[in-house]
Coordinates of C-alpha atoms in Angstrom, one line a residue:
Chain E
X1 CA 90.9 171.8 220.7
X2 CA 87.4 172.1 221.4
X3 CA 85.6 169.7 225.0
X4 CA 82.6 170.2 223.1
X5 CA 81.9 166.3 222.7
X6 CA 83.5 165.7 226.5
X7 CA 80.6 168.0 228.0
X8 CA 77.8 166.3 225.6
X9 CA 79.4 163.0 226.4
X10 CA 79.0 164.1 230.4
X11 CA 75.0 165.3 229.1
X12 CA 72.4 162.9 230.7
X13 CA 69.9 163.7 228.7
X14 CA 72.5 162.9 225.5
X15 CA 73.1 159.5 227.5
X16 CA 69.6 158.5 228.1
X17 CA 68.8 158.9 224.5
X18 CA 71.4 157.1 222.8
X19 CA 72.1 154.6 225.6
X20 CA 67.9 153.7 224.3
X21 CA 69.3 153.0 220.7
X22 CA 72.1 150.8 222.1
X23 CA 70.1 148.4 223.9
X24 CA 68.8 146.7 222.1
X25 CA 71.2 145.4 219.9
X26 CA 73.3 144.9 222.9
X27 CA 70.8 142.9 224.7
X28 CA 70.7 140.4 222.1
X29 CA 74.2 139.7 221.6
X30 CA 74.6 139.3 225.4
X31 CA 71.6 136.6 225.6
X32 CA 73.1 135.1 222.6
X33 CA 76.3 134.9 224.3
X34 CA 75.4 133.2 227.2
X35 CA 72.9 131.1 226.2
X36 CA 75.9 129.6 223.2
X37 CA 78.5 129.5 226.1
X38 CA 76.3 128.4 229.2
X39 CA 75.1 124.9 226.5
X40 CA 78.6 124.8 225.4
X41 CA 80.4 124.8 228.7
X42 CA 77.7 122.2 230.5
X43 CA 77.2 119.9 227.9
X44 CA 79.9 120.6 225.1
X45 CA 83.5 120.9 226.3
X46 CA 85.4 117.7 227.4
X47 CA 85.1 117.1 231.4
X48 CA 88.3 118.2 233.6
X49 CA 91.4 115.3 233.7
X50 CA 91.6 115.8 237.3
X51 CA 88.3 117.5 238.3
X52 CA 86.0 115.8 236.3
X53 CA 82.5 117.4 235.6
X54 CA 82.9 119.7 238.8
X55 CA 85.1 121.9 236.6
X56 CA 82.5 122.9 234.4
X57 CA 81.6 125.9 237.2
X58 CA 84.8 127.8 235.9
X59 CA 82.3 128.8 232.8
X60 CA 80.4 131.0 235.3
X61 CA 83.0 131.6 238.0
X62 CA 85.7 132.9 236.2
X63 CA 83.8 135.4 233.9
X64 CA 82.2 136.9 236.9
X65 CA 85.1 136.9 238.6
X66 CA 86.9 139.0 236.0
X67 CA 84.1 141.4 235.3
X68 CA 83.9 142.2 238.7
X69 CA 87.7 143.0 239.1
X70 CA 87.5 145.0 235.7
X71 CA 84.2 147.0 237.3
X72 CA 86.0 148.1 240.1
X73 CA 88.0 149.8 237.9
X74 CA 85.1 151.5 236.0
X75 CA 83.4 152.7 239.2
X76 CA 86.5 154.1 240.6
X77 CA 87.1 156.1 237.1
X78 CA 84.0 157.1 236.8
X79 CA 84.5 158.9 240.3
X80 CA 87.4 160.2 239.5
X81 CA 86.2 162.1 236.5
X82 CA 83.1 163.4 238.6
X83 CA 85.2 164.5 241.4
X84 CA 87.7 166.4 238.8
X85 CA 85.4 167.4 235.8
X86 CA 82.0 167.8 238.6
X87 CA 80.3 165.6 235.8
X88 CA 77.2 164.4 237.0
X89 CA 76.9 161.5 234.9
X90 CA 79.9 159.9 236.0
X91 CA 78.8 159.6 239.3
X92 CA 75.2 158.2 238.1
X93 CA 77.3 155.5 236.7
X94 CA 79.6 155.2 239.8
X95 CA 76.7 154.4 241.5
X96 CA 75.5 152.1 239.3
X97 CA 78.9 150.3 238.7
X98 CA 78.8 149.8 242.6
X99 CA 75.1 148.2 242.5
X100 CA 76.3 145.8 239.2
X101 CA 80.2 144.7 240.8
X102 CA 78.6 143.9 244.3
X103 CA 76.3 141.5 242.5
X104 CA 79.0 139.9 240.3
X105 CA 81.7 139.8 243.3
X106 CA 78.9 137.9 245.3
X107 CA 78.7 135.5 242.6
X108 CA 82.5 135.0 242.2
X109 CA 82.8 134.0 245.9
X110 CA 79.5 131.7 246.0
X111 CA 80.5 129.8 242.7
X112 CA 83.7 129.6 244.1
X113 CA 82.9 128.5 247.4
X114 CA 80.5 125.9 245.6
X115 CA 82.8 124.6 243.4
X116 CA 85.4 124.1 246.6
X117 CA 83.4 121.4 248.0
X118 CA 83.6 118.6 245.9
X119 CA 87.4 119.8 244.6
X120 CA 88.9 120.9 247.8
X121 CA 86.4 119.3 250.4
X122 CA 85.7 122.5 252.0
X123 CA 83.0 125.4 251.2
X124 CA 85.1 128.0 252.4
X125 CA 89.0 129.0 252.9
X126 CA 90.9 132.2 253.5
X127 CA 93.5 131.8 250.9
X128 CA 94.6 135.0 249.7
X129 CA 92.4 135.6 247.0
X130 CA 89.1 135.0 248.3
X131 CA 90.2 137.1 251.0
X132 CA 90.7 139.8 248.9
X133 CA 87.8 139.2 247.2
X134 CA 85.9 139.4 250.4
X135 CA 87.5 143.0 250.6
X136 CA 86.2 144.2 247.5
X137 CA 83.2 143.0 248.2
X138 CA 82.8 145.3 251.2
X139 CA 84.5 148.0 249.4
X140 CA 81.9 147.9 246.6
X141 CA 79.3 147.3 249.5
X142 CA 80.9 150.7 251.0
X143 CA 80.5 152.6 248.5
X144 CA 76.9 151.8 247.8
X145 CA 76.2 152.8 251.8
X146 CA 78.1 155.6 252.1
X147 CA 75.5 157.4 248.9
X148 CA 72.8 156.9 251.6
X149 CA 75.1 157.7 254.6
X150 CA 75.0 161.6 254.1
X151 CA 72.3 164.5 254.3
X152 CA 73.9 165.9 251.6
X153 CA 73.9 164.4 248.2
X154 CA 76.7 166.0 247.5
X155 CA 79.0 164.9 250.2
X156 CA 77.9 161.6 249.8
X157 CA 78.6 161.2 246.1
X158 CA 82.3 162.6 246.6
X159 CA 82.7 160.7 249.8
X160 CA 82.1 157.7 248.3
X161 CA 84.0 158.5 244.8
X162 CA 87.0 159.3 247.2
X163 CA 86.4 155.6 248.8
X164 CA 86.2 154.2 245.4
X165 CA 89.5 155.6 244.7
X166 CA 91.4 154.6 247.5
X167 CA 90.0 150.5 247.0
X168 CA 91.6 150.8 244.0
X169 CA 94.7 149.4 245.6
X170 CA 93.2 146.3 246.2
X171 CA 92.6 145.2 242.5
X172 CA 95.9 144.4 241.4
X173 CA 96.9 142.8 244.5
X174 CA 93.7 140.3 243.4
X175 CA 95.3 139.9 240.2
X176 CA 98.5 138.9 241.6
X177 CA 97.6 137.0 244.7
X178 CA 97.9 133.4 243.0
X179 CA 101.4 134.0 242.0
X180 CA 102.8 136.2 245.7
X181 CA 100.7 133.3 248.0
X182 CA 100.6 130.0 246.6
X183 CA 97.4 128.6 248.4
X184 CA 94.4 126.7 247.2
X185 CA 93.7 128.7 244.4
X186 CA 94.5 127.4 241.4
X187 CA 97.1 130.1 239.2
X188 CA 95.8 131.7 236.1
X189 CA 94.5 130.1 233.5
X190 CA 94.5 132.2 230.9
X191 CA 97.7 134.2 230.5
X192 CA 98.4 136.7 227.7
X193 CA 101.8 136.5 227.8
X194 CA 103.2 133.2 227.3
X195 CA 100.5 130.2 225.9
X196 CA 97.6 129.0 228.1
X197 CA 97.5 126.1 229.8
X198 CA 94.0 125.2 228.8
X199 CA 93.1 123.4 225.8
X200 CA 91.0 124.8 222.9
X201 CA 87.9 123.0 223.3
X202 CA 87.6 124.1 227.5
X203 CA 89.2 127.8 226.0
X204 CA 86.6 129.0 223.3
X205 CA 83.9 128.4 225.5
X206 CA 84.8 130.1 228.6
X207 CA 85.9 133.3 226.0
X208 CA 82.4 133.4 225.1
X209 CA 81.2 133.0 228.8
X210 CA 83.6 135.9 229.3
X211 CA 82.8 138.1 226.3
X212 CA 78.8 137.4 227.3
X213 CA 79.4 138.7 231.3
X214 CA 81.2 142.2 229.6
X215 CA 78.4 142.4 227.3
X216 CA 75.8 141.6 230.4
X217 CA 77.8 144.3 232.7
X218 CA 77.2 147.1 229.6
X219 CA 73.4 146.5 229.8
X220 CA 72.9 146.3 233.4
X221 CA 75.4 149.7 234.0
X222 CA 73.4 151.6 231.1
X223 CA 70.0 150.4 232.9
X224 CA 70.7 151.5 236.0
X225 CA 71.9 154.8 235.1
X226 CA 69.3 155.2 232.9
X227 CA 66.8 155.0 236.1
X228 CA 69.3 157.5 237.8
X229 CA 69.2 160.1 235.6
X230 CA 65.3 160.5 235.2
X231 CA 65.3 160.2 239.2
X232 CA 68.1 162.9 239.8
X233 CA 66.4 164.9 236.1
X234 CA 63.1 164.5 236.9
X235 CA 62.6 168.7 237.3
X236 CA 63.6 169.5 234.0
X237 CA 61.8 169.6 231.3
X238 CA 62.9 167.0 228.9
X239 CA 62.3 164.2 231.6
X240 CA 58.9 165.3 232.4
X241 CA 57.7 165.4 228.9
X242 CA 58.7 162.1 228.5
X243 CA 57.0 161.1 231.6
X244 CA 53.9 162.1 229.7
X245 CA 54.9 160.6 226.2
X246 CA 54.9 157.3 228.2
X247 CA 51.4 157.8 229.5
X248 CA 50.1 158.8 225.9
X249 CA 51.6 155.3 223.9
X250 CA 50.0 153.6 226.6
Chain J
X1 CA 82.7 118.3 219.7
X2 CA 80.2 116.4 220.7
X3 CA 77.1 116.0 223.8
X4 CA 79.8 114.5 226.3
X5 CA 77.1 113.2 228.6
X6 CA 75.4 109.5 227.5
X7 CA 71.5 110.2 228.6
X8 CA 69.9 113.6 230.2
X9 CA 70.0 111.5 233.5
X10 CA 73.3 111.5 233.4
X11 CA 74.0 115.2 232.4
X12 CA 72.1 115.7 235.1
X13 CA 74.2 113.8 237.5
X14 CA 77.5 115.0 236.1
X15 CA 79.0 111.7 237.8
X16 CA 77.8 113.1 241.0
X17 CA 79.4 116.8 240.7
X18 CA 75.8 117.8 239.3
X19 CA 74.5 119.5 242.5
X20 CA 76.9 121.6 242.9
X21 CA 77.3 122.9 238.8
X22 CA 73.4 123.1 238.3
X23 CA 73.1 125.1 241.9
X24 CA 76.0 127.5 240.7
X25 CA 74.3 128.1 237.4
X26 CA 70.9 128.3 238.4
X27 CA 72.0 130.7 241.5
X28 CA 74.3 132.7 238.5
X29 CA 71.0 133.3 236.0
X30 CA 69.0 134.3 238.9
X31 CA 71.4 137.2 239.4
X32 CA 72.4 138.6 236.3
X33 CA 68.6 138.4 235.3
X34 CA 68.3 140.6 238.9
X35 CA 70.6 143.3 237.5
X36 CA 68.3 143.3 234.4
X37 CA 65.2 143.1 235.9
X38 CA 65.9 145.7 238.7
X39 CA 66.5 148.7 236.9
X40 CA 63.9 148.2 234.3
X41 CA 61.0 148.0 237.4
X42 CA 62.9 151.0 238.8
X43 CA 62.3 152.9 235.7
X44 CA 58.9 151.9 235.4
X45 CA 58.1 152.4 238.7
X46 CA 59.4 156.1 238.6
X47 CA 57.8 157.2 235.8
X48 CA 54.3 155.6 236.8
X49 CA 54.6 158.2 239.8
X50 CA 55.8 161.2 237.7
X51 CA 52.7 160.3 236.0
X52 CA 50.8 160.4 238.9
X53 CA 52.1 163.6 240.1
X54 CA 51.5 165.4 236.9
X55 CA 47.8 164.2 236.7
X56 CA 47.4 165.6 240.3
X57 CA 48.8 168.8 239.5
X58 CA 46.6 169.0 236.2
X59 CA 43.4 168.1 238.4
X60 CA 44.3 171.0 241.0
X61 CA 44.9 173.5 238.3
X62 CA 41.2 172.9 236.6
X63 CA 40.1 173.3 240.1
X64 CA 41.6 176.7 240.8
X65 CA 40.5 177.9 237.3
X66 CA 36.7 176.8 238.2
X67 CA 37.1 178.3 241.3
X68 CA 38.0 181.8 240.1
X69 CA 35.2 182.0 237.4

């Protein structure tokens, strides 16, 4: 069996250039996504039985909530395969997986805390799951300080791929937190297992909301390691001859 | 399915919940158009001072080849 296509997959000079065909086409079905889903959870789907119109936050709070737990997973992968294959790339998109899960884990906890005040009549409480959430939040925080934390690039790339790893207890305690503690957080929603108990008209929406943060996460991962791999390739030669394509079309 | 809300004023309001799901969205767009936005000036910003580097190097080597003839 030939790695040929594992070691171009790890090129990011390969990356940068297909990752620029991608976009564009991805861009657009995210924007489409959202935009459908956002108009369609606000103004569309039926108002909550018991929470009224309050409810309607679970279109935004949810999806980034679940993006944000997935994430972890794809930054702590990602260091895993640069700390055993020493690929480069992967740890470009470790870091950039770190940048893109703080930023979604933020917005999980401040929708959530928002949507606590009018359903719970607090901002803020440490049930289980927030707390954990809180936790990843610092672990994703961690791992975007400890790249800056060393001399060495090196070091600080496997230091922080090691931390990545080691959070990755954390994520299916998240998962399960709602059925070990049963706090203020309300249990699952969605399950795949056995049927949901949310109806249709509240379920397609939030799907779409959901499938629109993935295809948000894709874009914003690809366009951060596409800025890391020009900073970290900018002596080679392919990099620099683009630098001066771009100051030709202009 | 159908607009659930009888006047704008009203969707607005969200029978008083409307503070609290506008804020939540608006605060929402503002971040994911960050993690869009952020990168892109990054790139940008990087290869506008490659370009400025390269231009420098180019003026330097005219000079040197002036100042050897």
């Amino acid at each position: 069996m030939t790695w040929q296509w594992f070691h171009r997959l790890g090129s990011p000079r390969w990356f940068y250039e297909k990752s620029g065909n991608w976009l564009p086409w991805l861009t657009a079905v995210t924007a489409l996504l959202l935009v459908v889903g956002s108009i369609w959870g606000l103004a569309f789907a039926p108002a909550d039985a018991k929470q009224g119109n309050s409810y309607r936050i679970i279109y935004i709070h949810m999806p980034t909530a679940v993006v944000s737990l997935a994430g972890y997973y794809v930054m702590a992968i990602s260091g895993a395969v640069g700390l055993i294959w020493r690929m480069k790339l992967a740890y470009m998109m470790m870091k950039s997986a770190a940048i893109v899960g703080a930023m979604l884990t933020f917005l999980a906890l401040f929708t959530g805390a928002v949507w606590g005040k009018p359903t719970w009549g607090t901002w803020w409480v440490w049930d289980a799951r927030t707390a954990f959430m809180v936790l990843m939040l610092f672990l994703y925080l961690g791992v975007i300080a400890l790249q800056e934390a060393y001399q060495s690039h090196d070091t600080a790339t496997k230091a922080s791929a090691i931390l990545a790893l080691v959070g990755t207890v954390n994520i299916p305690i998240i998962y399960k937190s709602v059925d070990w503690w049963y706090t203020l957080h309300q249990p699952a929603t969605i399950k795949f297992t056995s049927e949901s108990t949310i109806h249709p008209s509240m379920l397609y929406p939030l799907l779409t909301m959901i499938a629109g943060v993935y295809c948000l996460y894709t874009v914003a991962l690809i366009l951060y390691t596409r800025a890391e791999v020009l900073q970290r390739e900018k002596r080679t030669k392919w990099v620099q001859q683009l630098v001066t394509g771009a100051g030709e079309a202009r | 399915m159908e607009f659930q809300f009888t006047s704008l004023a009203d969707f607005m309001m969200m029978s008083g919940h409307g503070p609290y799901v506008w804020s939540c969205y608006a605060v929402t767009a503002l971040g994911l158009l960050y993690l869009v936005v952020a990168p892109l000036r990054k790139r940008r910003r990087f290869i506008a001072q490659q370009r400025r580097q390269q231009q420098i190097q180019a003026a330097n080597q005219t000079r040197l080849e002036t100042a050897r003839q």
